[in-house]
CSV table of C-alpha atoms in Angstrom, one decimal:
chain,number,residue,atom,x,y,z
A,24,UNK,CA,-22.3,-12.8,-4.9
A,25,UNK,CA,-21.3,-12.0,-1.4
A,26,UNK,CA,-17.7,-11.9,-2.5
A,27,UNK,CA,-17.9,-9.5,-5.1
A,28,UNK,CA,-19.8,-7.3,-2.9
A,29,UNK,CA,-17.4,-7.6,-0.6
A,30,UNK,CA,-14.6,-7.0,-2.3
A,31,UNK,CA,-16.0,-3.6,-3.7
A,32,UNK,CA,-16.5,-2.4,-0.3
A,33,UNK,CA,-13.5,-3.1,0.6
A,34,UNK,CA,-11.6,-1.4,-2.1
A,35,UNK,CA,-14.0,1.5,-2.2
A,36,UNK,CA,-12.3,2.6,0.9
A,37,UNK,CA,-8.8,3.5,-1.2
A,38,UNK,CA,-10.0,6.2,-2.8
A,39,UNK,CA,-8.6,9.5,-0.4
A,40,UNK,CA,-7.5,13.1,-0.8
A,41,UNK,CA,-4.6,12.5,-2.5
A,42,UNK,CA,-1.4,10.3,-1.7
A,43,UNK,CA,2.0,10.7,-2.3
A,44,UNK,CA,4.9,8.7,-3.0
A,45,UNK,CA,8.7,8.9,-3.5
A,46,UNK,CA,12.3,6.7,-3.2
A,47,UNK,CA,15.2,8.8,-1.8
A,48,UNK,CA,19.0,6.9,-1.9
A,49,UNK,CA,22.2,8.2,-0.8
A,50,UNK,CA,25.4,6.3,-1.3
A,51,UNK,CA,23.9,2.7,-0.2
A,52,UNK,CA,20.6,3.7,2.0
A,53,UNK,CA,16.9,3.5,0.4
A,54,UNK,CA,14.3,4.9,2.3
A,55,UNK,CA,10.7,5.0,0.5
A,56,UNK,CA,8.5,7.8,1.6
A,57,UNK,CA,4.5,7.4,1.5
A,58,UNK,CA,1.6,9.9,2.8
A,59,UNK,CA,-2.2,8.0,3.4
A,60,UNK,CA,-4.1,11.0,2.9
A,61,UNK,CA,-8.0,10.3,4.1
A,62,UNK,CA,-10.9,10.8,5.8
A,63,UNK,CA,-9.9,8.9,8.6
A,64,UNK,CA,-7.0,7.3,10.5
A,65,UNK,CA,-8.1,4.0,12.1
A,66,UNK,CA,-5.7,0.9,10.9
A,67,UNK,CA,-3.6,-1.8,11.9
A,68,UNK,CA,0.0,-2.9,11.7
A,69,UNK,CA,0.0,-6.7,10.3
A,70,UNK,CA,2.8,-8.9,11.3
A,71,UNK,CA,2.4,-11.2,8.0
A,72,UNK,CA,3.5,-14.7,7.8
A,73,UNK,CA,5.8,-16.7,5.5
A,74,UNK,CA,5.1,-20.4,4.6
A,75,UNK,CA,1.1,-19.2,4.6
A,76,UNK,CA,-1.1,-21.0,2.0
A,77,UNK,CA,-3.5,-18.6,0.7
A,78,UNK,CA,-6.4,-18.4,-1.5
A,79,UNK,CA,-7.7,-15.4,-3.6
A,80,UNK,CA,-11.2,-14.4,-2.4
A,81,UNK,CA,-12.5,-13.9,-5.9
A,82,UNK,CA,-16.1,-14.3,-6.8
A,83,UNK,CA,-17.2,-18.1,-7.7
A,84,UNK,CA,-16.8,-17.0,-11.9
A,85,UNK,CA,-13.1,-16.9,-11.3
A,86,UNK,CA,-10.9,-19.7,-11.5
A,87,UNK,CA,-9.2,-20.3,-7.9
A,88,UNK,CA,-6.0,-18.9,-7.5
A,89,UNK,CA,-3.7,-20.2,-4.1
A,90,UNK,CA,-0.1,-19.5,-3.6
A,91,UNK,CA,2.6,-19.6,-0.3
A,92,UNK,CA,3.8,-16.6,1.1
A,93,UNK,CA,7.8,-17.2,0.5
A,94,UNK,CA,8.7,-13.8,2.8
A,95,UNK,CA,7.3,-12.2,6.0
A,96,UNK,CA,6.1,-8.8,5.8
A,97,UNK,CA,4.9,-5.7,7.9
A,98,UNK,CA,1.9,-4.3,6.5
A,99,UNK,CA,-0.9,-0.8,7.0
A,100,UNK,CA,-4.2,-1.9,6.7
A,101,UNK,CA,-7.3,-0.2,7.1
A,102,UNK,CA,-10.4,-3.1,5.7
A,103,UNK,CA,-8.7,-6.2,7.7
A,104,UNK,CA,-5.7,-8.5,7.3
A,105,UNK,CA,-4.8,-9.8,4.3
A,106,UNK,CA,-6.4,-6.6,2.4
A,107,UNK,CA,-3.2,-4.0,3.4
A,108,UNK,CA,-2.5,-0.5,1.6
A,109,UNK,CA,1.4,-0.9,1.5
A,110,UNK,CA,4.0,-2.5,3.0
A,111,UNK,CA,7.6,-4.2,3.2
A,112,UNK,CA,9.0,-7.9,3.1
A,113,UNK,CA,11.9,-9.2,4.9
A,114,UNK,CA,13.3,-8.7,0.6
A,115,UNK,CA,13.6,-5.7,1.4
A,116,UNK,CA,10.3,-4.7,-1.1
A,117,UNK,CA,8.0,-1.8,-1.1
A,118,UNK,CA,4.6,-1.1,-2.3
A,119,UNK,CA,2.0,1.5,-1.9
A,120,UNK,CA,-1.0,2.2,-3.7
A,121,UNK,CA,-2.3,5.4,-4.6
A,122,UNK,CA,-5.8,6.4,-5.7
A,123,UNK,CA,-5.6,6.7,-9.9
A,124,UNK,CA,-9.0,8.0,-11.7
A,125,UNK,CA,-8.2,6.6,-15.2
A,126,UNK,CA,-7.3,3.2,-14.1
A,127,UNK,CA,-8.6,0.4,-16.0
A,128,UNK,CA,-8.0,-3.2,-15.3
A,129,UNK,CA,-7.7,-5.7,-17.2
A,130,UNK,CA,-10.7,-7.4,-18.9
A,131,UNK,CA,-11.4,-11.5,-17.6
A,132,UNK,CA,-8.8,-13.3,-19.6
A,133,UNK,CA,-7.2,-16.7,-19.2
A,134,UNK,CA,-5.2,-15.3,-16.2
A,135,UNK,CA,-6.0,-16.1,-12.1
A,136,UNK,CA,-8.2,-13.3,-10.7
A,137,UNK,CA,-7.3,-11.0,-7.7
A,138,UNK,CA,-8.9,-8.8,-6.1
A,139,UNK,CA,-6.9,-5.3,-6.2
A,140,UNK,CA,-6.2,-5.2,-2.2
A,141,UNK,CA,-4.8,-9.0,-2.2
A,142,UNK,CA,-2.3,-8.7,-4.9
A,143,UNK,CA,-0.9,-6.0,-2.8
A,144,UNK,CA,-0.4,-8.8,-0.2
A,145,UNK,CA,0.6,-11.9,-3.0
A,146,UNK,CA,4.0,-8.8,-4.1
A,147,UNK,CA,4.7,-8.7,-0.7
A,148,UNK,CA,4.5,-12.2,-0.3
A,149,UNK,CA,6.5,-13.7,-2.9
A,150,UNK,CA,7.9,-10.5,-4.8
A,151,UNK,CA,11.8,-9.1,-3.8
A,152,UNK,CA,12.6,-7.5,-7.1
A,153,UNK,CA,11.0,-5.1,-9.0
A,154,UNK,CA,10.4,-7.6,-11.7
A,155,UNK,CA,8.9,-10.0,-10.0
A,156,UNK,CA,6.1,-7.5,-9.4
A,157,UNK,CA,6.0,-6.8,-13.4
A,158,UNK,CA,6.4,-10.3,-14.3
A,159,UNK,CA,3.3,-11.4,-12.3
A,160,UNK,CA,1.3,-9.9,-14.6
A,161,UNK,CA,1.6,-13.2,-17.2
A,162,UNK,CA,-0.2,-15.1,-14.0
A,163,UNK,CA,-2.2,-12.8,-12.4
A,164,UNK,CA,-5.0,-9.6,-13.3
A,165,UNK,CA,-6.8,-7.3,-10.7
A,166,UNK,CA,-10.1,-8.4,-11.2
A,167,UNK,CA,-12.0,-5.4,-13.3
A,168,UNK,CA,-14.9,-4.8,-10.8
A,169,UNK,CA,-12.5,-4.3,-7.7
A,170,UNK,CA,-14.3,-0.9,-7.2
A,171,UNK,CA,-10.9,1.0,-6.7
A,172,UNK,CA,-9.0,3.0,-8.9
A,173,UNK,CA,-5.2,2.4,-8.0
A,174,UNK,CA,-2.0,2.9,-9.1
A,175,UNK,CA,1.2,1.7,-7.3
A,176,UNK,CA,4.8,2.8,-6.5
A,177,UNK,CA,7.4,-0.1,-5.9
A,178,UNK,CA,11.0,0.0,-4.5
A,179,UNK,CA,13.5,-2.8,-4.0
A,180,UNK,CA,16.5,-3.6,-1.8
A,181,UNK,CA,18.9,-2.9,-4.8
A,182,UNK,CA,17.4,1.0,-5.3
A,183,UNK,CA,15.0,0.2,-8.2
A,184,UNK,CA,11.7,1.8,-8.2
A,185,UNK,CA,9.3,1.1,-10.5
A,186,UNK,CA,5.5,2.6,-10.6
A,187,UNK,CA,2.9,0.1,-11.8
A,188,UNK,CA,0.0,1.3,-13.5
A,189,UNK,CA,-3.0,-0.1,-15.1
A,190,UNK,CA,-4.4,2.1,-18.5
A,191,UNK,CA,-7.2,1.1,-20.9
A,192,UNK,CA,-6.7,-2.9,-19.5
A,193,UNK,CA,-2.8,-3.3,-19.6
A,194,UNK,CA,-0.4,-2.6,-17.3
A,195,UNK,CA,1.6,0.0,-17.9
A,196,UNK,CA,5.1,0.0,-16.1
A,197,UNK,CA,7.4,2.7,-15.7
A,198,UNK,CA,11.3,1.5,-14.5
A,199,UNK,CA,14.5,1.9,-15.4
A,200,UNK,CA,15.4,5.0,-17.9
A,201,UNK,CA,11.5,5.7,-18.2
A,202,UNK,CA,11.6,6.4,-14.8
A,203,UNK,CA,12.8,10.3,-14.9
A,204,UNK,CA,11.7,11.1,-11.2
A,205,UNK,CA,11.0,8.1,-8.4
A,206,UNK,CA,8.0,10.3,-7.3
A,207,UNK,CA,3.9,9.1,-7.6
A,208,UNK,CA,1.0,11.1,-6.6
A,209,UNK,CA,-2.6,11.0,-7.8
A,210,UNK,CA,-2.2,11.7,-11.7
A,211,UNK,CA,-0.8,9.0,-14.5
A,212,UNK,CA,3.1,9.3,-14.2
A,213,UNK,CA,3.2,10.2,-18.1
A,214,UNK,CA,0.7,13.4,-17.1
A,215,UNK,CA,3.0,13.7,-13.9
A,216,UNK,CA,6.4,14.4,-16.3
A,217,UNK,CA,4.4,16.2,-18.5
A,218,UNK,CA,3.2,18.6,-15.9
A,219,UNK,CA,7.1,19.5,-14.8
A,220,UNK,CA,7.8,22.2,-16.6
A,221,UNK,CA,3.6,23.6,-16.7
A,222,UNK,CA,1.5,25.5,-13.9
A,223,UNK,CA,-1.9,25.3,-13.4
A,224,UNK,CA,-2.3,29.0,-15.1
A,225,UNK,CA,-1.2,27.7,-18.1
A,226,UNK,CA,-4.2,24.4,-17.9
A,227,UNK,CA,-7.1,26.3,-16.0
A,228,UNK,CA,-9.6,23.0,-17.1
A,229,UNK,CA,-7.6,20.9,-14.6
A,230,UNK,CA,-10.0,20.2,-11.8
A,231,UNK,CA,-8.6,20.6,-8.4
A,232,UNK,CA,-8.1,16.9,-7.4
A,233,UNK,CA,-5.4,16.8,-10.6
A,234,UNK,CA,-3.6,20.4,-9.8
A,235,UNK,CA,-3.3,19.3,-6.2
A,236,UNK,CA,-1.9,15.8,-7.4
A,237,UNK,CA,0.3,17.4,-9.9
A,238,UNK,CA,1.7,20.6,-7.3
A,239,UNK,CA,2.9,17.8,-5.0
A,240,UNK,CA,4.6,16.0,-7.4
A,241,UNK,CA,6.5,18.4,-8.9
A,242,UNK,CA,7.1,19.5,-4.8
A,243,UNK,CA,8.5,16.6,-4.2
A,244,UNK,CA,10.5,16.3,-7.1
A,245,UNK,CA,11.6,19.7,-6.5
A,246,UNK,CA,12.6,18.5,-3.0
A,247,UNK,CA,14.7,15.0,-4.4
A,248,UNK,CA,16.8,17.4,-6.2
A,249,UNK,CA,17.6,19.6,-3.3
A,250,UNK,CA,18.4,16.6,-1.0
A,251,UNK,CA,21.3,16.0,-3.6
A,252,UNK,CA,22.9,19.5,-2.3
A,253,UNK,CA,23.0,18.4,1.2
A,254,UNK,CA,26.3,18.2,2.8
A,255,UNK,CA,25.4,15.5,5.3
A,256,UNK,CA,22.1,14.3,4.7
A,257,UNK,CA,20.1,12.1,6.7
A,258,UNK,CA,17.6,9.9,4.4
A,259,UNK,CA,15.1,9.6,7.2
A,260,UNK,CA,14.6,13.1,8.4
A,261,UNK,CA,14.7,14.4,5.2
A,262,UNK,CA,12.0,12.2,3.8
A,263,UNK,CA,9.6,13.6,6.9
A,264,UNK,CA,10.5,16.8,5.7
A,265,UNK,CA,9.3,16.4,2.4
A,266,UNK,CA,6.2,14.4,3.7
A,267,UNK,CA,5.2,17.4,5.7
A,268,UNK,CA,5.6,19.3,3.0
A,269,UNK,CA,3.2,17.7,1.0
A,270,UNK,CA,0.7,16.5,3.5
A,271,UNK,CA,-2.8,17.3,3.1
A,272,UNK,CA,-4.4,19.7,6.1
A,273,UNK,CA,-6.9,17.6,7.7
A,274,UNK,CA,-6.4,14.7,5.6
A,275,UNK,CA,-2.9,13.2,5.6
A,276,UNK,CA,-2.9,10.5,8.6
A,277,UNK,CA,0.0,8.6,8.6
A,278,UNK,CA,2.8,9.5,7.1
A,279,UNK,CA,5.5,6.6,6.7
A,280,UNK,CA,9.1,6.4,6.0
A,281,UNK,CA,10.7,2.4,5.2
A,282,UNK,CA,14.2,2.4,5.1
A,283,UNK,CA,14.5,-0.2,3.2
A,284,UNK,CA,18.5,-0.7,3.6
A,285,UNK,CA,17.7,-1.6,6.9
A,286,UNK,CA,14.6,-3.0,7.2
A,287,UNK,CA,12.8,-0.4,9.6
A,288,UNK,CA,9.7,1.0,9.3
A,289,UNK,CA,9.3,5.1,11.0
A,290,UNK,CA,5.9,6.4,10.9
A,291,UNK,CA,3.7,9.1,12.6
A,292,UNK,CA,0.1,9.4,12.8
A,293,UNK,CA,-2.6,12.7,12.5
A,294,UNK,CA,-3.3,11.4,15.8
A,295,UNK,CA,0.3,10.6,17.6
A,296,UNK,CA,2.9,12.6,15.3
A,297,UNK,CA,5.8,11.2,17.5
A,298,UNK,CA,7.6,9.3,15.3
A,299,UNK,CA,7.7,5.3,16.2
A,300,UNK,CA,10.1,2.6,14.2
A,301,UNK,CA,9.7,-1.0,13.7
A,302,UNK,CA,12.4,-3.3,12.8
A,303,UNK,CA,11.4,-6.6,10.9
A,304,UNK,CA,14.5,-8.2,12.8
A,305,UNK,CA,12.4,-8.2,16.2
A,306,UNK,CA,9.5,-10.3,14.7
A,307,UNK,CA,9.6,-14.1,14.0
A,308,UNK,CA,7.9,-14.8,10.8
A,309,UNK,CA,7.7,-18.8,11.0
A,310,UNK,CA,4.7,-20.4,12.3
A,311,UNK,CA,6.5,-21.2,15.9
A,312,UNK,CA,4.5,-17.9,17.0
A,313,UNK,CA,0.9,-16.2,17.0
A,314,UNK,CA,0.5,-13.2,14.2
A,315,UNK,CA,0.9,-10.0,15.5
A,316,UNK,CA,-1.0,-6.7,15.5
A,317,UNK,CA,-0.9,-2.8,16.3
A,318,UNK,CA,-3.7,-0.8,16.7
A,319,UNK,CA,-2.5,2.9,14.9
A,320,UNK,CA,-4.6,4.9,16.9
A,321,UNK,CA,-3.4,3.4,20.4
A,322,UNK,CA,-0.1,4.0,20.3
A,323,UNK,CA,1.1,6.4,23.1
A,324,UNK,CA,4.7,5.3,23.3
A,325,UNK,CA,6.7,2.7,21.8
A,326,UNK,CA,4.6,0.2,19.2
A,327,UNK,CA,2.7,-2.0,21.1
A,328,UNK,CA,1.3,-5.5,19.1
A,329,UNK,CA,-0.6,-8.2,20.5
A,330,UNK,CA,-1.6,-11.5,19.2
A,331,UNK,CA,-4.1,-11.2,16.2
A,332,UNK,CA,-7.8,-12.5,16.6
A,333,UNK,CA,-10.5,-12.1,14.2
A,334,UNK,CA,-12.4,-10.5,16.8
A,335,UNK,CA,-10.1,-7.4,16.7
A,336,UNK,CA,-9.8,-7.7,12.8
A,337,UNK,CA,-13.8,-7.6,13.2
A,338,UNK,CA,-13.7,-4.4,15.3
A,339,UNK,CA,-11.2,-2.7,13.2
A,340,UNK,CA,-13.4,-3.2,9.7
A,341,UNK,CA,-16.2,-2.2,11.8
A,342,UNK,CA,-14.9,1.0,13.2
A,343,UNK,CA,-14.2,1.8,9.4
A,344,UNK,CA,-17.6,1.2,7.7
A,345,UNK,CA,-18.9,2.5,10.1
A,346,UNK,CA,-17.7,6.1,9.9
A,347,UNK,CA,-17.7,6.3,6.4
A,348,UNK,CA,-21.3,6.9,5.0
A,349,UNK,CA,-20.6,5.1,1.5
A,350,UNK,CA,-20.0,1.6,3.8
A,351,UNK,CA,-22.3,2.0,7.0
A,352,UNK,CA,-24.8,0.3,5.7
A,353,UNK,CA,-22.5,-3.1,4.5
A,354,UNK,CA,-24.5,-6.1,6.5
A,355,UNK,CA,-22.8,-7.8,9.0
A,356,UNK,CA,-22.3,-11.0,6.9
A,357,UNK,CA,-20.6,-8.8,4.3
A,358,UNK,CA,-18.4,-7.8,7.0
A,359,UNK,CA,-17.3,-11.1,8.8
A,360,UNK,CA,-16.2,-12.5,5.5
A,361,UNK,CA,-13.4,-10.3,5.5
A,362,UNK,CA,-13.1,-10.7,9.1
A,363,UNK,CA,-12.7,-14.7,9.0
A,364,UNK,CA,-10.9,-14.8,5.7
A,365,UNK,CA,-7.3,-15.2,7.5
A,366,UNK,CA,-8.6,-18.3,9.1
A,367,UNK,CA,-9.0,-19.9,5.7
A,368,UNK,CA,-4.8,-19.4,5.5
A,369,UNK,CA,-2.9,-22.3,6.9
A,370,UNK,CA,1.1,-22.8,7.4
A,371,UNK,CA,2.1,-25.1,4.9
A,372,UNK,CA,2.2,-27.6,8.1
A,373,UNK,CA,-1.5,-27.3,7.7
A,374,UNK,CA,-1.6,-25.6,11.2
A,375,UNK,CA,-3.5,-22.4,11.0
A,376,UNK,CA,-2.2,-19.2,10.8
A,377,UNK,CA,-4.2,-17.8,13.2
């Protein structure tokens, strides 16, 4: 019972002011673009593992799901370790999740439960295609009672995007041909294409969550097409321009750019909008070294990380709930669950990972 609690809370925490999304490629460069818009800015940087042996933290009706970690990754997370927003994987794979209102996962089934947060983390972990992403669905659903209406946007190391979506139980993909535009924000992509060539005066029942979703779509779309005029573009610059150009007043707080070609990650904060990078070639991702964190909202300089503790992945969930009224009140055994749950992970050496 704790677990399913748990996981709620943890997921509830996704839903913000509207997100955006987009892949940008020029010649042989991929960058992937991705605002967090949200009430607050507090997160970590996760060093992540490979060679991990994890288990799903599912509630005791599901059937237990464990799997290995085949690539390292560099994840944002806001609710602990193990629980991230988005990342990339030495693959050279994306994902972001975005807040979706008509979401609807799938239904218990025959398939391994996973909570909506952790399958994030099991792409990024074993995914570095596209398809792999799609094809987990014959294994794996997001558990239905996750608590968290999402949506995600994937892009690969070869320049294929895909954005995953889960409607009336299935999951809905959108790659290839079907994918007109390589841009998600907060509406269903199909509503999204269909909204290209509309303005809000011509809809006046959209509320203003959906028009604000929809305008920065069709922004950024807008913005894709002009890159393509540029006579000497730079990938990276040009996706912050676009990022600011969407971002969200008060809300947007961090504002990423992965160049996936060359495995770096650029980001600014609300708090710290000097832009940092991190390159997944300074980090060892065997077990012959401690995992690593940042803390977002100490960063003055250059990205500082220090060794991970639970203590400090403690402290971060706890700085969250408690500034956000809808979690303040989660008991602290509610909380140390996630907390200790990267202890339960082990190297396949059977030395922890922490």
């Amino acid at each position: 019972m704790q677990e399913a609690n748990l996981l709620k809370q943890l997921v509830t925490t996704s839903k913000g002011f509207g997100c955006t999304t987009f892949a940008l490629q020029h010649e042989d460069k991929i960058v992937f673009g991705r605002n967090f818009d949200f009430m607050i800015d507090y997160g970590h940087i996760v060093v992540n593992k490979r060679n991990v042996l994890k288990a799903a933290l599912v509630p005791h009706s599901e059937k237990q799901f464990q799997w290995t970690s085949t690539f390292g990754s560099v994840t944002f997370n806001q609710v602990g370790r193990e629980f991230p927003y988005g990342g990339i994987n030495e693959a050279g794979l994306v994902i972001e999740q975005l807040w979706l209102d008509s979401t609807q996962y799938p239904s218990p089934d025959h398939r391994y439960g996973i909570s909506v947060l952790q399958w994030i983390q099991y792409q990024l972990d074993v995914a570095d295609h596209i398809d792999d992403v799609v094809e987990s669905d014959l294994l794996l659903r997001i558990i239905d009672d996750s608590g968290a209406n999402l949506h995600f946007f994937v892009t690969d190391k070869n320049g294929d995007s895909a954005c995953v979506e889960f409607i009336k139980g299935k999951m809905n993909v959108s790659k290839g041909k079907d994918l007109k535009v390589p841009v998600l924000t907060n509406s269903s992509y199909e509503e999204s294409l269909w909204s290209l060539s509309r303005t809000k005066q011509e809809d006046p029942s959209q509320s203003v969550f959906t028009s604000n979703s929809l305008d920065r779509f069709k922004q950024t779309t807008e913005l894709l097409l002009e890159f393509e005029r540029e006579s000497s573009p730079n990938l990276i610059d040009y996706s912050f321009l676009i990022l600011d150009t969407v971002k969200q007043a008060n809300f947007t707080q961090w504002s990423i750019v992965y160049d996936i070609s060359n495995l770096e990650v650029h980001f600014k904060t609300k708090g710290n909008l000097q832009k940092a990078v991190i390159r997944l070639e300074d980090f060892d991702f065997s077990s012959a070294s401690p995992c690593l964190v940042s803390d977002l909202q100490s960063r003055t300089g250059k990205v500082h990380f220090e060794t991970y503790s639970s203590a400090n992945n403690l402290a971060l969930i706890n700085r969250v709930f408690d500034s956000l009224a809808m979690l303040k009140d989660i008991p602290k055994e509610i909380r140390e669950i996630s907390a200790n749950y990267p202890e339960q992970t082990v190297f396949n050496d059977q030395e922890s990972c922490c």
